[in-house]
CSV table of C-alpha atoms in Angstrom, one decimal:
chain,number,residue,atom,x,y,z
E,16,MET,CA,57.3,154.6,77.4
E,17,PHE,CA,60.4,153.0,77.1
E,18,GLU,CA,63.6,154.9,76.6
E,19,SER,CA,67.2,153.6,76.5
E,20,HIS,CA,70.4,154.5,74.9
E,21,VAL,CA,72.2,152.1,72.5
E,22,PHE,CA,76.2,152.5,71.9
E,23,ALA,CA,78.5,150.3,69.8
E,24,ARG,CA,82.4,149.6,69.7
E,25,SER,CA,83.5,148.3,66.4
E,26,ALA,CA,86.2,146.6,64.6
E,27,ALA,CA,86.7,145.8,61.1
E,28,HIS,CA,84.4,142.8,60.9
E,29,SER,CA,82.6,142.9,64.5
E,30,ALA,CA,81.0,145.3,66.8
E,31,VAL,CA,79.8,145.2,70.3
E,32,LEU,CA,76.3,146.7,70.9
E,33,TYR,CA,75.4,147.5,74.6
E,34,TRP,CA,72.5,149.7,75.9
E,35,ASP,CA,70.8,151.0,79.0
E,36,LYS,CA,68.3,148.7,80.9
E,37,PRO,CA,65.1,150.0,80.5
E,38,ALA,CA,63.5,151.0,83.8
E,39,ALA,CA,60.4,148.1,83.2
E,40,ALA,CA,63.0,145.5,82.4
E,41,LYS,CA,63.4,142.9,85.0
E,42,ALA,CA,65.9,140.1,85.3
E,43,GLY,CA,65.8,137.7,82.5
E,44,ALA,CA,64.3,140.4,80.2
E,45,GLN,CA,64.3,139.5,76.3
E,46,TYR,CA,65.6,141.8,73.8
E,47,THR,CA,65.6,141.5,69.8
E,48,VAL,CA,68.1,143.5,68.0
E,49,TYR,CA,67.6,144.5,64.6
E,50,LEU,CA,70.5,145.1,62.2
E,51,ASP,CA,69.4,147.5,59.3
E,52,GLY,CA,66.0,146.7,59.9
E,53,GLN,CA,66.5,142.9,59.7
E,54,PRO,CA,66.2,140.9,63.0
E,55,ALA,CA,69.9,140.0,63.9
E,56,ALA,CA,69.4,138.1,67.4
E,57,THR,CA,67.5,137.8,70.6
E,58,CYS,CA,69.2,137.9,73.9
E,59,ASP,CA,68.5,138.2,77.6
E,60,ARG,CA,71.4,140.6,78.1
E,61,THR,CA,71.9,144.2,77.7
E,62,HIS,CA,74.7,143.8,75.2
E,63,LEU,CA,75.4,141.8,71.9
E,64,THR,CA,78.2,140.9,69.7
E,65,LEU,CA,77.9,141.1,66.1
E,66,THR,CA,80.1,139.2,63.7
E,67,ASP,CA,80.8,138.6,60.0
E,68,LEU,CA,80.5,142.5,59.4
E,69,ARG,CA,81.8,144.3,56.5
E,70,SER,CA,84.9,146.5,57.1
E,71,GLN,CA,84.3,150.4,56.5
E,72,ALA,CA,80.4,149.7,56.5
E,73,ASP,CA,77.7,151.9,58.0
E,74,TYR,CA,75.1,149.9,59.9
E,75,ARG,CA,71.9,150.7,62.2
E,76,ALA,CA,71.1,148.9,65.1
E,77,ASP,CA,67.5,149.0,66.7
E,78,VAL,CA,66.9,147.3,70.1
E,79,PHE,CA,63.2,146.2,70.9
E,80,PHE,CA,61.9,145.3,74.4
E,81,ALA,CA,58.4,144.1,75.1
E,82,GLY,CA,57.4,145.1,71.4
E,83,ARG,CA,59.0,148.5,71.4
E,84,CYS,CA,62.1,150.1,70.5
E,85,VAL,CA,64.1,151.2,73.3
E,86,GLY,CA,66.9,152.6,71.5
E,87,SER,CA,68.9,152.8,68.3
E,88,CYS,CA,72.3,153.7,67.2
E,89,GLU,CA,74.3,154.0,63.8
E,90,PHE,CA,78.0,152.9,63.8
E,91,ARG,CA,80.7,152.2,61.1
E,92,THR,CA,83.1,149.5,61.2
E,93,THR,CA,86.8,150.3,60.9
E,94,PRO,CA,89.1,149.7,58.0
E,95,VAL,CA,91.0,146.6,58.1
E,96,LYS,CA,94.4,147.6,60.2
E,97,HIS,CA,98.0,147.0,59.0
E,98,ARG,CA,99.4,144.4,61.3
E,99,ILE,CA,102.6,145.4,63.0
E,100,ASP,CA,103.9,141.8,63.9
E,101,VAL,CA,106.2,142.3,66.9
E,102,THR,CA,108.2,139.0,66.1
E,103,GLU,CA,109.0,140.3,62.5
E,104,ALA,CA,111.6,142.8,61.3
E,105,PRO,CA,112.7,145.1,62.4
E,106,PHE,CA,111.5,144.6,66.1
E,107,TRP,CA,112.2,140.6,66.5
E,108,ALA,CA,110.5,140.3,69.8
E,109,LYS,CA,110.8,136.6,71.0
E,110,GLY,CA,107.9,134.9,72.6
E,111,ASP,CA,110.0,132.5,74.5
E,112,GLY,CA,109.0,133.6,78.2
E,113,LYS,CA,112.9,134.4,78.8
E,114,THR,CA,114.0,137.1,76.4
E,115,LYS,CA,113.2,140.7,77.7
E,116,ASN,CA,111.3,142.2,74.9
E,117,THR,CA,110.7,145.9,76.3
E,118,ALA,CA,112.9,147.9,73.8
E,119,ALA,CA,111.6,145.8,70.8
E,120,LEU,CA,108.1,146.2,72.0
E,121,GLN,CA,108.3,150.0,72.6
E,122,ARG,CA,109.6,150.2,69.1
E,123,ALA,CA,106.7,148.6,67.7
E,124,ILE,CA,104.2,150.7,69.8
E,125,ASP,CA,106.0,153.8,68.7
E,126,ALA,CA,105.7,152.8,65.0
E,127,CYS,CA,102.1,152.4,65.3
E,128,GLY,CA,99.8,154.9,63.3
E,129,ALA,CA,96.2,155.3,63.4
E,130,GLY,CA,95.7,152.6,60.7
E,131,ASP,CA,97.9,150.1,62.3
E,132,ALA,CA,97.7,147.7,65.1
E,133,VAL,CA,100.6,146.3,67.2
E,134,TYR,CA,100.2,142.3,66.9
E,135,LEU,CA,101.3,139.9,69.4
E,136,PRO,CA,101.1,136.3,68.1
E,137,ALA,CA,100.9,133.1,70.3
E,138,GLY,CA,103.9,133.1,72.8
E,139,THR,CA,104.9,134.8,76.3
E,140,TYR,CA,106.6,138.2,75.8
E,141,LEU,CA,108.6,139.1,78.9
E,142,THR,CA,108.7,142.9,79.1
E,143,GLY,CA,109.1,145.9,81.8
E,144,ALA,CA,106.8,149.1,81.5
E,145,LEU,CA,105.4,150.1,78.0
E,146,ARG,CA,104.1,153.6,77.1
E,147,LEU,CA,101.1,153.7,74.6
E,148,HIS,CA,100.0,156.7,72.9
E,149,SER,CA,96.9,158.3,71.2
E,150,ASN,CA,95.6,156.8,67.9
E,151,MET,CA,96.9,153.2,68.3
E,152,GLU,CA,95.8,149.6,68.8
E,153,LEU,CA,97.4,146.8,70.7
E,154,TYR,CA,96.0,143.3,69.8
E,155,LEU,CA,97.0,140.0,71.4
E,156,ASP,CA,96.0,136.7,69.7
E,157,GLU,CA,95.0,133.8,71.5
E,158,GLY,CA,97.8,132.0,73.3
E,159,ALA,CA,99.8,135.5,73.4
E,160,VAL,CA,100.8,136.6,76.9
E,161,LEU,CA,102.3,140.1,77.6
E,162,GLN,CA,104.2,139.0,80.8
E,163,GLY,CA,105.6,141.9,83.0
E,164,THR,CA,108.8,141.0,85.0
E,165,ALA,CA,109.0,140.9,88.7
E,166,GLU,CA,112.0,143.1,88.7
E,167,ILE,CA,111.5,146.6,90.3
E,168,VAL,CA,114.1,148.3,87.8
E,169,ASP,CA,111.7,147.1,84.8
E,170,TYR,CA,109.1,149.7,86.2
E,171,GLN,CA,111.3,152.8,86.4
E,172,PRO,CA,111.2,155.7,86.3
E,173,ARG,CA,108.4,156.7,88.7
E,174,ILE,CA,105.5,158.8,87.3
E,175,PRO,CA,103.0,161.2,88.6
E,176,SER,CA,100.1,159.2,89.7
E,177,ARG,CA,97.5,158.7,92.3
E,178,PHE,CA,97.1,155.8,94.6
E,179,GLU,CA,94.3,155.6,97.3
E,180,GLY,CA,93.1,159.1,96.7
E,181,VAL,CA,96.6,161.0,96.8
E,182,GLU,CA,98.7,162.3,94.0
E,183,MET,CA,102.3,161.0,94.1
E,184,ARG,CA,104.9,159.4,92.0
E,185,CYS,CA,104.6,155.7,91.6
E,186,TYR,CA,106.4,153.2,89.7
E,187,SER,CA,105.4,153.0,86.1
E,188,SER,CA,102.7,150.4,85.2
E,189,LEU,CA,103.2,147.5,82.7
E,190,LEU,CA,101.0,149.5,80.4
E,191,ASN,CA,101.0,153.6,80.7
E,192,LEU,CA,98.6,155.8,78.9
E,193,GLY,CA,98.4,159.6,79.2
E,194,THR,CA,100.2,161.8,81.7
E,195,LEU,CA,98.5,162.9,85.0
E,196,ASP,CA,97.3,166.4,85.3
E,197,HIS,CA,94.2,167.1,87.3
E,198,THR,CA,93.9,170.7,86.1
E,199,ALA,CA,93.6,169.7,82.3
E,200,GLY,CA,91.7,167.4,80.1
E,201,PRO,CA,92.7,164.3,77.9
E,202,ASN,CA,96.2,164.0,76.7
E,203,CYS,CA,96.1,160.5,75.3
E,204,GLU,CA,92.9,159.4,73.3
E,205,ASN,CA,91.4,157.0,70.9
E,206,VAL,CA,93.5,153.6,72.1
E,207,VAL,CA,92.1,150.0,71.7
E,208,ILE,CA,93.5,147.1,73.6
E,209,ARG,CA,91.9,143.8,72.8
E,210,GLY,CA,92.2,140.3,71.6
E,211,LYS,CA,92.1,136.9,72.9
E,212,GLY,CA,95.2,137.0,74.9
E,213,VAL,CA,96.6,137.7,78.6
E,214,ILE,CA,98.3,140.8,79.8
E,215,ALA,CA,100.1,139.8,83.2
E,216,SER,CA,102.4,141.6,85.5
E,217,GLY,CA,104.6,140.2,88.5
E,218,GLY,CA,101.6,140.1,90.9
E,219,ARG,CA,102.6,139.4,94.6
E,220,GLU,CA,106.3,138.7,94.0
E,221,LEU,CA,106.7,142.1,92.3
E,222,ALA,CA,104.6,143.9,95.2
E,223,ASP,CA,106.5,142.1,97.8
E,224,LYS,CA,109.7,143.4,96.5
E,225,ILE,CA,108.7,146.9,96.1
E,226,ILE,CA,107.1,147.0,99.6
E,227,ALA,CA,110.2,145.9,101.2
E,228,ASP,CA,112.3,148.2,99.2
E,229,GLU,CA,110.1,151.2,99.8
E,230,ARG,CA,109.9,150.2,103.5
E,231,GLU,CA,113.7,150.5,104.0
E,232,HIS,CA,113.7,153.8,101.9
E,233,LEU,CA,111.1,155.3,104.3
E,234,LYS,CA,112.3,153.5,107.8
E,235,ASP,CA,113.2,156.9,109.5
E,236,TYR,CA,109.9,158.4,108.3
E,237,LEU,CA,107.9,155.5,109.4
E,238,ALA,CA,109.5,155.4,112.9
E,239,GLU,CA,109.0,159.2,113.1
E,240,HIS,CA,105.3,158.8,112.1
E,241,ALA,CA,104.2,155.8,114.4
E,242,ALA,CA,100.7,157.2,115.1
E,243,LEU,CA,100.3,157.8,111.2
E,244,VAL,CA,101.2,154.2,110.5
E,245,ALA,CA,98.9,152.9,113.3
E,246,GLU,CA,96.1,154.7,111.4
E,247,CYS,CA,96.5,152.8,108.0
E,248,GLU,CA,95.1,149.5,107.4
E,249,ASN,CA,98.3,147.7,108.0
E,250,GLU,CA,102.2,148.1,108.0
E,251,ARG,CA,102.2,147.6,104.1
E,252,THR,CA,100.0,150.7,103.4
E,253,ILE,CA,102.3,153.4,103.2
E,254,PRO,CA,105.3,151.6,101.5
E,255,GLY,CA,102.7,149.9,99.1
E,256,ARG,CA,101.5,153.0,97.7
E,257,VAL,CA,104.2,153.3,94.9
E,258,ARG,CA,103.2,149.9,93.5
E,259,PRO,CA,102.4,150.0,89.7
E,260,ARG,CA,99.2,149.1,88.3
E,261,LEU,CA,98.9,146.5,85.4
E,262,ILE,CA,97.2,149.4,83.1
E,263,ASN,CA,97.3,152.9,84.2
E,264,MET,CA,95.3,155.4,82.3
E,265,SER,CA,95.8,159.2,83.1
E,266,ASN,CA,93.9,162.0,81.6
E,267,CYS,CA,92.6,159.5,78.7
E,268,ARG,CA,89.7,159.6,76.5
E,269,ASN,CA,88.1,157.0,74.3
E,270,VAL,CA,89.8,153.8,75.4
E,271,TRP,CA,88.3,150.3,74.6
E,272,VAL,CA,89.7,147.2,76.6
E,273,HIS,CA,88.1,144.1,75.2
E,274,GLY,CA,88.2,140.4,75.4
E,275,LEU,CA,91.4,139.9,77.4
E,276,THR,CA,92.6,138.3,80.7
E,277,LEU,CA,94.1,140.9,82.8
E,278,LYS,CA,96.0,139.3,85.5
E,279,ASN,CA,98.1,139.9,88.5
E,280,GLY,CA,99.1,143.6,88.5
E,281,ALA,CA,101.4,144.5,91.7
E,282,SER,CA,98.2,146.4,93.0
E,283,TRP,CA,95.1,147.4,90.8
E,284,ASN,CA,94.7,145.9,87.4
E,285,GLN,CA,92.9,148.7,85.4
E,286,HIS,CA,93.0,152.2,86.9
E,287,MET,CA,91.5,155.2,85.2
E,288,ILE,CA,92.4,158.8,86.7
E,289,TYR,CA,90.9,161.8,85.3
E,290,SER,CA,89.8,160.0,82.4
E,291,ASP,CA,86.5,159.9,80.2
E,292,ASN,CA,84.8,157.3,78.1
E,293,ILE,CA,86.6,154.1,79.0
E,294,ILE,CA,84.9,151.1,77.9
E,295,THR,CA,85.9,147.6,79.3
E,296,ASP,CA,84.0,144.4,78.3
E,297,HIS,CA,84.3,140.7,78.2
E,298,CYS,CA,87.5,140.5,80.1
E,299,ARG,CA,88.7,138.4,83.0
E,300,PHE,CA,90.4,140.2,86.0
E,301,ILE,CA,92.5,137.8,88.2
E,302,SER,CA,94.5,138.8,91.1
E,303,GLU,CA,94.0,136.5,93.9
E,304,GLY,CA,96.7,136.4,96.4
E,305,VAL,CA,97.6,140.0,95.6
E,306,TRP,CA,97.0,142.3,98.7
E,307,ASN,CA,95.0,145.2,97.5
E,308,GLY,CA,94.7,143.8,94.2
E,309,ASP,CA,91.6,145.6,92.8
E,310,GLY,CA,90.1,144.8,89.3
E,311,TRP,CA,88.6,147.9,87.7
E,312,ASP,CA,89.0,151.3,89.3
E,313,PRO,CA,87.6,154.5,87.9
E,314,ASP,CA,89.1,157.4,89.7
E,315,SER,CA,87.6,160.9,89.2
E,316,SER,CA,86.7,159.5,85.8
E,317,THR,CA,83.6,160.0,83.9
E,318,ASN,CA,81.5,157.8,81.4
E,319,CYS,CA,83.3,154.6,82.3
E,320,THR,CA,81.3,151.5,81.3
E,321,LEU,CA,82.0,147.8,82.5
E,322,PHE,CA,80.2,144.6,81.2
E,323,ALA,CA,80.4,140.9,80.6
E,324,CYS,CA,83.5,140.5,82.9
E,325,GLU,CA,84.6,138.1,85.1
E,326,PHE,CA,86.5,138.8,88.6
E,327,SER,CA,88.6,136.6,90.7
E,328,THR,CA,90.6,139.4,92.8
E,329,GLY,CA,92.3,140.0,95.7
E,330,ASP,CA,90.5,142.9,96.7
E,331,ASP,CA,87.6,144.8,95.3
E,332,ALA,CA,86.4,143.7,91.9
E,333,VAL,CA,85.5,147.3,91.2
E,334,ALA,CA,86.4,150.2,93.3
E,335,ILE,CA,84.8,153.8,92.2
E,336,LYS,CA,87.1,156.5,93.7
E,337,SER,CA,87.5,160.4,93.5
E,338,GLY,CA,90.3,161.4,95.8
E,339,LYS,CA,91.0,161.5,99.5
E,340,ASN,CA,90.3,164.1,102.2
E,341,PRO,CA,91.3,167.9,101.6
E,342,GLU,CA,93.2,166.9,98.4
E,343,GLY,CA,90.3,165.2,96.7
E,344,ASN,CA,88.0,168.1,97.9
E,345,GLN,CA,90.2,170.6,96.4
E,346,ILE,CA,90.9,168.7,93.1
E,347,ASN,CA,87.0,168.4,92.9
E,348,ARG,CA,86.8,165.9,90.2
E,349,PRO,CA,84.1,163.4,90.7
E,350,SER,CA,83.4,160.1,89.3
E,351,ALA,CA,80.3,160.1,87.4
E,352,HIS,CA,78.2,158.2,84.9
E,353,ILE,CA,79.6,155.0,85.8
E,354,TYR,CA,77.7,151.8,84.4
E,355,ILE,CA,78.4,148.2,85.3
E,356,PHE,CA,76.3,145.2,84.1
E,357,ASP,CA,76.6,141.6,83.6
E,358,CYS,CA,79.5,140.9,85.5
E,359,ARG,CA,80.4,137.9,87.9
E,360,SER,CA,82.6,137.4,90.7
E,361,THR,CA,84.2,134.2,91.7
E,362,ALA,CA,86.5,135.6,94.5
E,363,GLY,CA,87.3,138.8,95.9
E,364,HIS,CA,85.2,141.7,97.6
E,365,GLY,CA,82.7,142.8,95.1
E,366,ILE,CA,81.8,146.3,93.8
E,367,CYS,CA,82.6,149.2,96.1
E,368,LEU,CA,82.0,152.8,96.0
E,369,GLY,CA,84.8,154.5,98.1
E,370,SER,CA,86.3,154.7,100.3
E,371,GLU,CA,88.5,157.3,98.6
E,372,MET,CA,85.3,159.5,97.4
E,373,SER,CA,86.2,163.1,98.5
E,374,GLY,CA,85.8,164.7,95.0
E,375,GLY,CA,82.1,162.9,94.8
E,376,ILE,CA,80.6,160.0,93.1
E,377,GLU,CA,77.5,160.2,91.2
E,378,ASP,CA,75.3,158.3,88.7
E,379,VAL,CA,76.4,154.9,89.3
E,380,GLN,CA,74.1,152.5,87.8
E,381,ILE,CA,74.6,148.5,88.2
E,382,TRP,CA,72.4,145.9,87.0
E,383,ASP,CA,72.3,141.9,86.2
E,384,CYS,CA,75.6,141.2,88.4
E,385,ASP,CA,76.1,138.0,89.9
E,386,LEU,CA,78.4,138.8,93.1
E,387,THR,CA,77.2,135.6,95.1
E,388,ASN,CA,80.9,134.7,95.2
E,389,SER,CA,82.4,137.6,96.9
E,390,TRP,CA,83.0,139.0,100.5
E,391,SER,CA,81.5,142.4,100.7
E,392,GLY,CA,78.9,142.1,97.7
E,393,ILE,CA,77.7,145.7,97.2
E,394,GLU,CA,79.3,148.3,99.3
E,395,ILE,CA,79.4,152.0,99.6
E,396,LYS,CA,82.0,153.3,102.1
E,397,GLY,CA,83.8,156.4,103.5
E,398,THR,CA,85.4,157.4,106.6
E,399,PRO,CA,84.3,160.4,108.3
E,400,LYS,CA,87.4,162.4,107.3
E,401,ARG,CA,86.5,162.1,103.8
E,402,GLY,CA,84.0,164.9,102.8
E,403,GLY,CA,82.5,164.6,99.4
E,404,TYR,CA,79.3,162.7,98.6
E,405,VAL,CA,78.0,159.5,96.9
E,406,ARG,CA,74.4,160.2,95.4
E,407,GLY,CA,72.6,158.9,92.5
E,408,VAL,CA,73.2,155.1,92.8
E,409,THR,CA,70.7,152.6,91.3
E,410,VAL,CA,71.5,148.7,91.7
E,411,ARG,CA,68.9,146.3,90.0
E,412,ASP,CA,68.4,142.6,89.6
E,413,CYS,CA,71.6,141.5,91.4
E,414,THR,CA,72.6,138.8,93.5
E,415,ALA,CA,75.3,139.5,96.4
E,416,PRO,CA,76.1,138.3,100.1
E,417,ARG,CA,75.2,141.7,101.4
E,418,LEU,CA,74.4,145.5,100.8
E,419,MET,CA,76.4,147.9,102.9
E,420,VAL,CA,76.1,151.7,103.0
E,421,HIS,CA,78.3,152.9,106.0
E,422,ALA,CA,81.4,154.4,107.4
E,423,VAL,CA,84.7,152.3,107.7
E,424,PRO,CA,87.5,152.9,110.1
E,425,TYR,CA,90.4,152.0,107.9
E,426,ASN,CA,92.5,154.0,105.5
E,427,ASN,CA,91.7,156.9,107.6
E,428,ASP,CA,95.0,158.3,108.0
E,429,GLY,CA,95.8,162.0,107.0
E,430,GLU,CA,94.3,165.4,107.6
E,431,PRO,CA,90.6,165.4,107.6
E,432,ALA,CA,88.4,167.1,105.1
E,433,PRO,CA,86.3,170.4,106.2
E,434,SER,CA,83.2,168.2,106.9
E,435,GLN,CA,81.7,164.5,106.8
E,436,PRO,CA,80.5,162.9,103.8
E,437,VAL,CA,77.0,162.7,102.5
E,438,PHE,CA,75.5,159.5,101.2
E,439,SER,CA,71.9,160.0,99.6
E,440,HIS,CA,69.6,159.2,96.7
E,441,MET,CA,70.0,155.5,96.3
E,442,SER,CA,67.6,152.7,94.9
E,443,PHE,CA,68.2,149.1,95.3
E,444,GLU,CA,65.6,147.2,93.5
E,445,ARG,CA,65.1,143.3,93.2
E,446,LEU,CA,68.1,142.2,94.9
E,447,THR,CA,68.8,138.8,96.4
E,448,LEU,CA,71.1,138.9,99.4
E,449,THR,CA,72.4,135.6,100.5
E,450,GLY,CA,73.9,136.4,103.9
E,451,ARG,CA,76.9,134.3,103.1
E,452,GLY,CA,80.1,135.9,102.1
E,453,LEU,CA,83.1,134.3,100.4
E,454,ARG,CA,86.4,134.7,102.0
E,455,ASP,CA,89.5,132.6,101.9
E,456,GLY,CA,88.0,129.8,99.9
E,457,GLY,CA,85.1,129.5,102.5
E,458,PHE,CA,81.6,130.9,103.2
E,459,GLU,CA,80.9,132.9,106.3
E,460,ASN,CA,77.5,134.3,107.6
E,461,VAL,CA,77.3,138.1,107.3
E,462,GLU,CA,74.7,140.6,108.1
E,463,PRO,CA,72.9,141.0,104.9
E,464,ILE,CA,72.0,144.8,105.1
E,465,GLU,CA,73.7,147.4,106.8
E,466,LEU,CA,72.7,150.9,106.4
E,467,ALA,CA,74.4,154.0,108.2
E,468,GLY,CA,75.3,157.5,107.5
E,469,PHE,CA,77.3,160.0,109.6
E,470,ASP,CA,76.7,161.4,112.9
E,471,ALA,CA,77.1,165.1,112.1
E,472,PRO,CA,73.7,166.9,111.6
E,473,GLY,CA,72.8,167.1,107.9
E,474,HIS,CA,75.3,164.0,106.9
E,475,GLU,CA,72.7,161.3,107.7
E,476,LEU,CA,72.2,158.5,105.1
E,477,ARG,CA,69.0,160.0,103.4
E,478,ASP,CA,66.4,159.2,100.5
E,479,VAL,CA,67.3,155.4,100.1
E,480,THR,CA,64.7,153.0,98.6
E,481,LEU,CA,64.8,149.3,99.2
E,482,ASP,CA,62.3,147.6,96.7
E,483,ALA,CA,61.6,143.8,96.2
E,484,VAL,CA,64.8,142.9,98.1
E,485,THR,CA,64.9,139.2,99.2
E,486,VAL,CA,67.3,138.2,102.1
E,487,GLU,CA,68.4,134.9,103.1
E,488,ASN,CA,69.8,133.8,106.6
E,489,GLU,CA,69.6,130.9,109.0
E,490,THR,CA,66.7,131.8,111.0
E,491,GLY,CA,64.3,133.4,108.3
E,492,THR,CA,63.8,136.7,110.5
E,493,LEU,CA,65.7,139.6,110.0
E,494,THR,CA,66.9,142.6,112.4
E,495,LEU,CA,67.6,145.6,110.2
E,496,PRO,CA,70.8,147.6,111.5
E,497,LEU,CA,70.1,151.3,110.8
E,498,GLN,CA,72.0,154.1,112.1
E,499,PHE,CA,71.9,157.9,111.2
E,500,CYS,CA,69.3,157.6,108.4
E,501,ARG,CA,66.7,159.8,107.1
E,502,GLY,CA,64.0,159.2,104.5
E,503,LEU,CA,64.2,155.3,103.9
E,504,THR,CA,61.8,153.5,102.1
E,505,ILE,CA,61.2,149.7,102.3
E,506,ARG,CA,58.8,148.0,100.0
E,507,ASP,CA,58.6,144.2,99.7
E,508,LEU,CA,61.5,143.1,101.6
E,509,THR,CA,61.2,139.4,102.3
E,510,CYS,CA,63.5,137.3,104.5
E,511,THR,CA,63.6,133.6,104.0
E,512,ALA,CA,65.2,130.6,106.0
E,513,ARG,CA,68.4,129.4,103.9
E,514,LYS,CA,67.7,125.9,102.9
């Protein structure tokens, strides 16, 4: 029997369908989608965009694979929304790339009701930090660029946030949704951010300014805590933690980000903290040259779905997190039910779980992703200090330089958790591991598989399956590095010499 779930996100005249990959489906599987009982399309991906739909209309979609229905859903398209054009009265924003439009754009956002959409026509709209609210839409037309400045003052005041697993006050992000509170549920919901345009920030220039300013502000603290600084990744780590994200979601629910280019956050591009039901699809993430410039980071968040996206990042394309060391253990909000499929990397580190995972990570499913052009490929990581767990990870039908489940020595500062992490219950099926990682524009040979747990009894890596995995290297022979592993099953592991 086949069983899957089908979901839909809709606008007035279009809808994006997406569904879980059936267990029996392999790479290139064909799906037929029926709309109200009539064949609508055949595709080889687990998503489909429907166009030319009627507004405020009810539809039923059925997805078939191998002659059987694997899932269905009913959805309703939205009304045609009233367009709030930011260039018109009473806002008069100017898309000339020179005028700072922060106040005008914020007025338009504040005026946006549930039946409205803030609309940016083609042009470059220079701005500082903006604050979105529940039940609104932000739409960027083709040729529209929402361009954050590179000036520190435009990202004040600092707001409660979380960075690298620790709650702290950080500069406001370019787009800010919700208010951080790990003891509570959502306080911002039903937000749509979509279109064909670009949301960009000050990137490396803004990051360097903030790090230099914060280093001066903290110079006495850094001098007094030289041992702590030495434990960090580099000298930028501590002063860099206050950098803003491009889009920050705290305590949010039901947010849809669709169709946009998300570019040059001063740190991470899309960060979801204590949030639920965040969908991101058909986007491009660009942050090459930005140190620590992640793409899409769910952090103690649930039911987050990412698909049909392309990444060219200065660090992890995806980094799934849940807090760091004792604070993460005590807050105890895991990241769970994370689904990533049909994504592609052209630069960056790949898809990573951790290293801040002290609140736990579970039920992560990844399929049909091409990470050939990345450095780390698929990586599950933590330090011995973290505590917490990673479990219930399934990766299928992906290509990557390598697969790593291991402890890492960096970002290991701070007080240790009461016990070491536990990595368990993972399945890796039909992977191609090239043994060639992309870094600084060139490929380097890398170990295609590394599996390691932790040295404390009971904290070994356990219950891991490798099934139909093909490895490429220079020799066609494979030495498999294993350390602190228990319950490892290997079926059909093939090593071929690179041509």
